[in-house]
């Protein structure tokens, strides 16, 4: 494992229901085109407000995945 | 929309139950005096501990709202 | 002047034409309700894109103004 | 209270179920050896992914506690 | 206390005599219009120089205060 | 819109004429291969100097675009 | 000296009288259990307010000390 | 050269032998699919430990490369 | 070129007309005493306000130049 | 592994010979009293100079280790 | 004043007696060779410890001064 | 030593062979004109790439040296 090379991409997930679901939605979408995702790092948490209530949360992630040889 | 001007204020919400409820409490209180809130950004997440358990979460937000013409 | 006290507020200005005009728009709107503005600091420059072109720039400023005695 | 001295330590908690549970697990483990914990600050939120899903969340906290005289 | 909501504002205090007096001057002015101030955080320390000597110190604070229900 | 997922990429644009044109050049090039660009964030502004004059400006942007379902 | 190993810990000192006394109080308490303290770095300066006046200052330090062989 | 547009990607290289070899491994893998790499910036240096010794170093790089017209 | 050594200095340029002219003014003044300037990095953008309008922009740059052998 | 709790400590290693040896020296000393070290993060690289040459490198690390149940 | 150009230098002052005196010592020494100093910004506050007490404070400043035409 | 005043300058060293040699080259060049260099701090590590290989490393240092009375 010591010679692995990873790529990190930055994805923003959204959800009306909360921060964790926004992360799940981001990973779920990313997994359609990326294999071998290994970890994520939350870099930003924000949200949009409508009529004084949260319309949706928006969480920015860096996702690391293994580059195949 | 391209000429809108927004103001950002910094609010700290608290909740004994979790981070997301602390955000909701902050927005709920802010909506009493501010109209046209548009977005929030989480800038700090912390909490207070009593007898080894979380007494309350405390989340700092920046809230952006439209300044009326 | 050595005993002055200032307040800093955070304002976001927009413009379809550029970063500097977004700053001017923010200051122009702020000057309607704030007297004695003394300086600004740009903290964030961003923009929104439509059809591959910049729809508007959005610049976040901190504005410092003198609190009257 | 004005003369209290506190120490801050850095702990990483994990949970398969979410960010808040990871914080609870960190505090629960820390409370086994530390008395008088007073507050925590979240400094990093990340997680590990297996087969496209979150295997566990990992949250880094600074925990402040009172140093007894 | 767990459901309290706080607002944070940013104030710059000045003093010819030192950093701590600049903080006192900022709080003294702020207390004229704000009730229930609870804490401050120093975010910037600077000063102006005249003829090679400090003319006045200038300290930027964030001040947190309780928003009444 | 609340369930949208976005990707952010980092692009550096250049221009001999100024910062804003460097942003336009970056977006113009990016739009050749990316659809649905929504926003950009300026993260770095620099430039190269030749014979004491600016040869070209160089602006680093993060660009966010919608990932299609 | 070139092979020395140091440990850094984070301590928060308090004082009703000022920032420097808060640092002294932190070091005084730390010296009860730590030998060979070599340097400190101030990482945060804040304070608590009561009735519009500073109740106590609170200064966070990192303290470096030599680990004995 | 003044009108060039670059893309920056984030890659993590590993090596059991040291930081510089981890950078070389990252670049070597990236060069398989990217042409015209021009510069890199080290953003994070870390490593994994096994039995008290470094199992491998892990270095995160941003790599800039020219986007062809 | 691989063995070049550069020095970086920090200069603040001003202009009543805009950010880019403030950069030009900084470089123009620096070129009177420094040869071989190679690049600049904008680190801070601010301005002073008079009667609600920008009196002058103020841009802080780091300027890199080659140290001759 | 998903429920593991880790502690992070901050250690400064030194070496006359280079950055990597400074890291090795830090880990070697830490391993005398800490079991189950898992990873490190380099947070600062500096050095001391004598007669124009590096007397020793000094590297600050955060070291993460598993807290046993 | 709108066309002034300033240079900023970084100076570290020391004092056995406190932070403010360390700033005064830095400015006093700088004023021997620099004319037209206008402002300073504190960027780092630290100190050295001997026998559990502060041997001297050490404060890092950026000092801005007007470059003459 | 408690009353010493230091100046910090920023130098960028290069080397085709590695990060540590880039630091040595920077110090070697600086020592031609600066006496009494005491410490350095690495603030940036980057490099330039040619044909998929590192052409040279480039390391930015702050160097502190004693200002003579």
PDB file of N, CA, C and O in Angstrom, chain B residues 35-60:
ATOM      1  N   UNK B  35     -35.500  40.125   7.575  1.00  0.00           N
ATOM      2  CA  UNK B  35     -36.221  39.574   6.443  1.00  0.00           C
ATOM      3  C   UNK B  35     -35.234  39.228   5.338  1.00  0.00           C
ATOM      4  O   UNK B  35     -34.133  39.728   5.306  1.00  0.00           O
ATOM      5  N   UNK B  36     -35.654  38.412   4.436  1.00  0.00           N
ATOM      6  CA  UNK B  36     -34.886  38.133   3.222  1.00  0.00           C
ATOM      7  C   UNK B  36     -33.560  37.444   3.483  1.00  0.00           C
ATOM      8  O   UNK B  36     -32.579  37.673   2.772  1.00  0.00           O
ATOM      9  N   UNK B  37     -33.526  36.575   4.516  1.00  0.00           N
ATOM     10  CA  UNK B  37     -32.311  35.773   4.701  1.00  0.00           C
ATOM     11  C   UNK B  37     -32.167  34.851   3.502  1.00  0.00           C
ATOM     12  O   UNK B  37     -33.131  34.217   3.071  1.00  0.00           O
ATOM     13  N   UNK B  38     -30.912  34.756   2.967  1.00  0.00           N
ATOM     14  CA  UNK B  38     -30.704  33.969   1.751  1.00  0.00           C
ATOM     15  C   UNK B  38     -29.797  32.754   1.936  1.00  0.00           C
ATOM     16  O   UNK B  38     -29.964  31.742   1.290  1.00  0.00           O
ATOM     17  N   UNK B  39     -28.762  32.870   2.738  1.00  0.00           N
ATOM     18  CA  UNK B  39     -27.867  31.716   2.906  1.00  0.00           C
ATOM     19  C   UNK B  39     -27.151  31.812   4.249  1.00  0.00           C
ATOM     20  O   UNK B  39     -27.165  32.860   4.894  1.00  0.00           O
ATOM     21  N   UNK B  40     -26.553  30.698   4.674  1.00  0.00           N
ATOM     22  CA  UNK B  40     -25.710  30.722   5.870  1.00  0.00           C
ATOM     23  C   UNK B  40     -24.437  29.932   5.591  1.00  0.00           C
ATOM     24  O   UNK B  40     -24.400  29.089   4.694  1.00  0.00           O
ATOM     25  N   UNK B  41     -23.404  30.252   6.366  1.00  0.00           N
ATOM     26  CA  UNK B  41     -22.116  29.541   6.288  1.00  0.00           C
ATOM     27  C   UNK B  41     -21.709  29.171   7.713  1.00  0.00           C
ATOM     28  O   UNK B  41     -21.639  30.047   8.575  1.00  0.00           O
ATOM     29  N   UNK B  42     -21.474  27.892   7.979  1.00  0.00           N
ATOM     30  CA  UNK B  42     -21.021  27.463   9.303  1.00  0.00           C
ATOM     31  C   UNK B  42     -19.540  27.807   9.456  1.00  0.00           C
ATOM     32  O   UNK B  42     -18.722  27.411   8.623  1.00  0.00           O
ATOM     33  N   UNK B  43     -19.179  28.583  10.496  1.00  0.00           N
ATOM     34  CA  UNK B  43     -17.768  28.945  10.660  1.00  0.00           C
ATOM     35  C   UNK B  43     -17.118  28.298  11.880  1.00  0.00           C
ATOM     36  O   UNK B  43     -15.903  28.308  11.976  1.00  0.00           O
ATOM     37  N   UNK B  44     -17.896  27.756  12.792  1.00  0.00           N
ATOM     38  CA  UNK B  44     -17.309  27.178  14.002  1.00  0.00           C
ATOM     39  C   UNK B  44     -18.319  26.236  14.647  1.00  0.00           C
ATOM     40  O   UNK B  44     -19.492  26.583  14.752  1.00  0.00           O
ATOM     41  N   UNK B  45     -17.870  25.068  15.070  1.00  0.00           N
ATOM     42  CA  UNK B  45     -18.743  24.125  15.779  1.00  0.00           C
ATOM     43  C   UNK B  45     -18.059  23.758  17.082  1.00  0.00           C
ATOM     44  O   UNK B  45     -16.925  23.287  17.085  1.00  0.00           O
ATOM     45  N   UNK B  46     -18.747  23.990  18.200  1.00  0.00           N
ATOM     46  CA  UNK B  46     -18.176  23.654  19.493  1.00  0.00           C
ATOM     47  C   UNK B  46     -19.285  23.229  20.446  1.00  0.00           C
ATOM     48  O   UNK B  46     -20.449  23.131  20.032  1.00  0.00           O
ATOM     49  N   UNK B  47     -18.958  22.967  21.683  1.00  0.00           N
ATOM     50  CA  UNK B  47     -19.999  22.581  22.618  1.00  0.00           C
ATOM     51  C   UNK B  47     -19.491  22.652  24.033  1.00  0.00           C
ATOM     52  O   UNK B  47     -18.281  22.730  24.276  1.00  0.00           O
ATOM     53  N   UNK B  48     -20.433  22.635  24.982  1.00  0.00           N
ATOM     54  CA  UNK B  48     -20.073  22.661  26.391  1.00  0.00           C
ATOM     55  C   UNK B  48     -20.405  21.317  27.017  1.00  0.00           C
ATOM     56  O   UNK B  48     -21.377  20.650  26.623  1.00  0.00           O
ATOM     57  N   UNK B  49     -19.566  20.918  27.980  1.00  0.00           N
ATOM     58  CA  UNK B  49     -19.606  19.576  28.557  1.00  0.00           C
ATOM     59  C   UNK B  49     -19.905  19.689  30.044  1.00  0.00           C
ATOM     60  O   UNK B  49     -19.341  20.536  30.734  1.00  0.00           O
ATOM     61  N   UNK B  50     -20.783  18.849  30.511  1.00  0.00           N
ATOM     62  CA  UNK B  50     -21.069  18.790  31.937  1.00  0.00           C
ATOM     63  C   UNK B  50     -21.097  17.330  32.364  1.00  0.00           C
ATOM     64  O   UNK B  50     -21.803  16.527  31.752  1.00  0.00           O
ATOM     65  N   UNK B  51     -20.356  16.995  33.365  1.00  0.00           N
ATOM     66  CA  UNK B  51     -20.311  15.608  33.868  1.00  0.00           C
ATOM     67  C   UNK B  51     -19.978  14.623  32.746  1.00  0.00           C
ATOM     68  O   UNK B  51     -20.576  13.538  32.660  1.00  0.00           O
ATOM     69  N   UNK B  52     -19.071  15.025  31.863  1.00  0.00           N
ATOM     70  CA  UNK B  52     -18.602  14.119  30.821  1.00  0.00           C
ATOM     71  C   UNK B  52     -19.543  13.972  29.632  1.00  0.00           C
ATOM     72  O   UNK B  52     -19.264  13.211  28.706  1.00  0.00           O
ATOM     73  N   UNK B  53     -20.671  14.718  29.649  1.00  0.00           N
ATOM     74  CA  UNK B  53     -21.611  14.640  28.513  1.00  0.00           C
ATOM     75  C   UNK B  53     -21.819  16.033  27.922  1.00  0.00           C
ATOM     76  O   UNK B  53     -21.597  17.044  28.596  1.00  0.00           O
ATOM     77  N   UNK B  54     -22.279  16.058  26.664  1.00  0.00           N
ATOM     78  CA  UNK B  54     -22.515  17.344  26.003  1.00  0.00           C
ATOM     79  C   UNK B  54     -23.733  18.018  26.628  1.00  0.00           C
ATOM     80  O   UNK B  54     -24.836  17.469  26.584  1.00  0.00           O
ATOM     81  N   UNK B  55     -23.531  19.186  27.183  1.00  0.00           N
ATOM     82  CA  UNK B  55     -24.668  19.933  27.723  1.00  0.00           C
ATOM     83  C   UNK B  55     -25.384  20.665  26.596  1.00  0.00           C
ATOM     84  O   UNK B  55     -26.604  20.657  26.512  1.00  0.00           O
ATOM     85  N   UNK B  56     -24.619  21.335  25.756  1.00  0.00           N
ATOM     86  CA  UNK B  56     -25.223  21.891  24.554  1.00  0.00           C
ATOM     87  C   UNK B  56     -24.169  22.097  23.486  1.00  0.00           C
ATOM     88  O   UNK B  56     -23.001  22.314  23.774  1.00  0.00           O
ATOM     89  N   UNK B  57     -24.611  21.988  22.232  1.00  0.00           N
ATOM     90  CA  UNK B  57     -23.799  22.306  21.075  1.00  0.00           C
ATOM     91  C   UNK B  57     -23.897  23.805  20.821  1.00  0.00           C
ATOM     92  O   UNK B  57     -24.897  24.426  21.185  1.00  0.00           O
ATOM     93  N   UNK B  58     -22.880  24.348  20.183  1.00  0.00           N
ATOM     94  CA  UNK B  58     -22.883  25.772  19.894  1.00  0.00           C
ATOM     95  C   UNK B  58     -22.268  25.974  18.502  1.00  0.00           C
ATOM     96  O   UNK B  58     -21.093  25.656  18.306  1.00  0.00           O
ATOM     97  N   UNK B  59     -23.064  26.471  17.579  1.00  0.00           N
ATOM     98  CA  UNK B  59     -22.607  26.586  16.191  1.00  0.00           C
ATOM     99  C   UNK B  59     -22.648  28.051  15.764  1.00  0.00           C
ATOM    100  O   UNK B  59     -23.660  28.727  15.947  1.00  0.00           O
ATOM    101  N   UNK B  60     -21.511  28.532  15.230  1.00  0.00           N
ATOM    102  CA  UNK B  60     -21.435  29.904  14.735  1.00  0.00           C
ATOM    103  C   UNK B  60     -21.719  29.930  13.238  1.00  0.00           C
ATOM    104  O   UNK B  60     -21.128  29.158  12.489  1.00  0.00           O
TER     105      UNK B  60
END
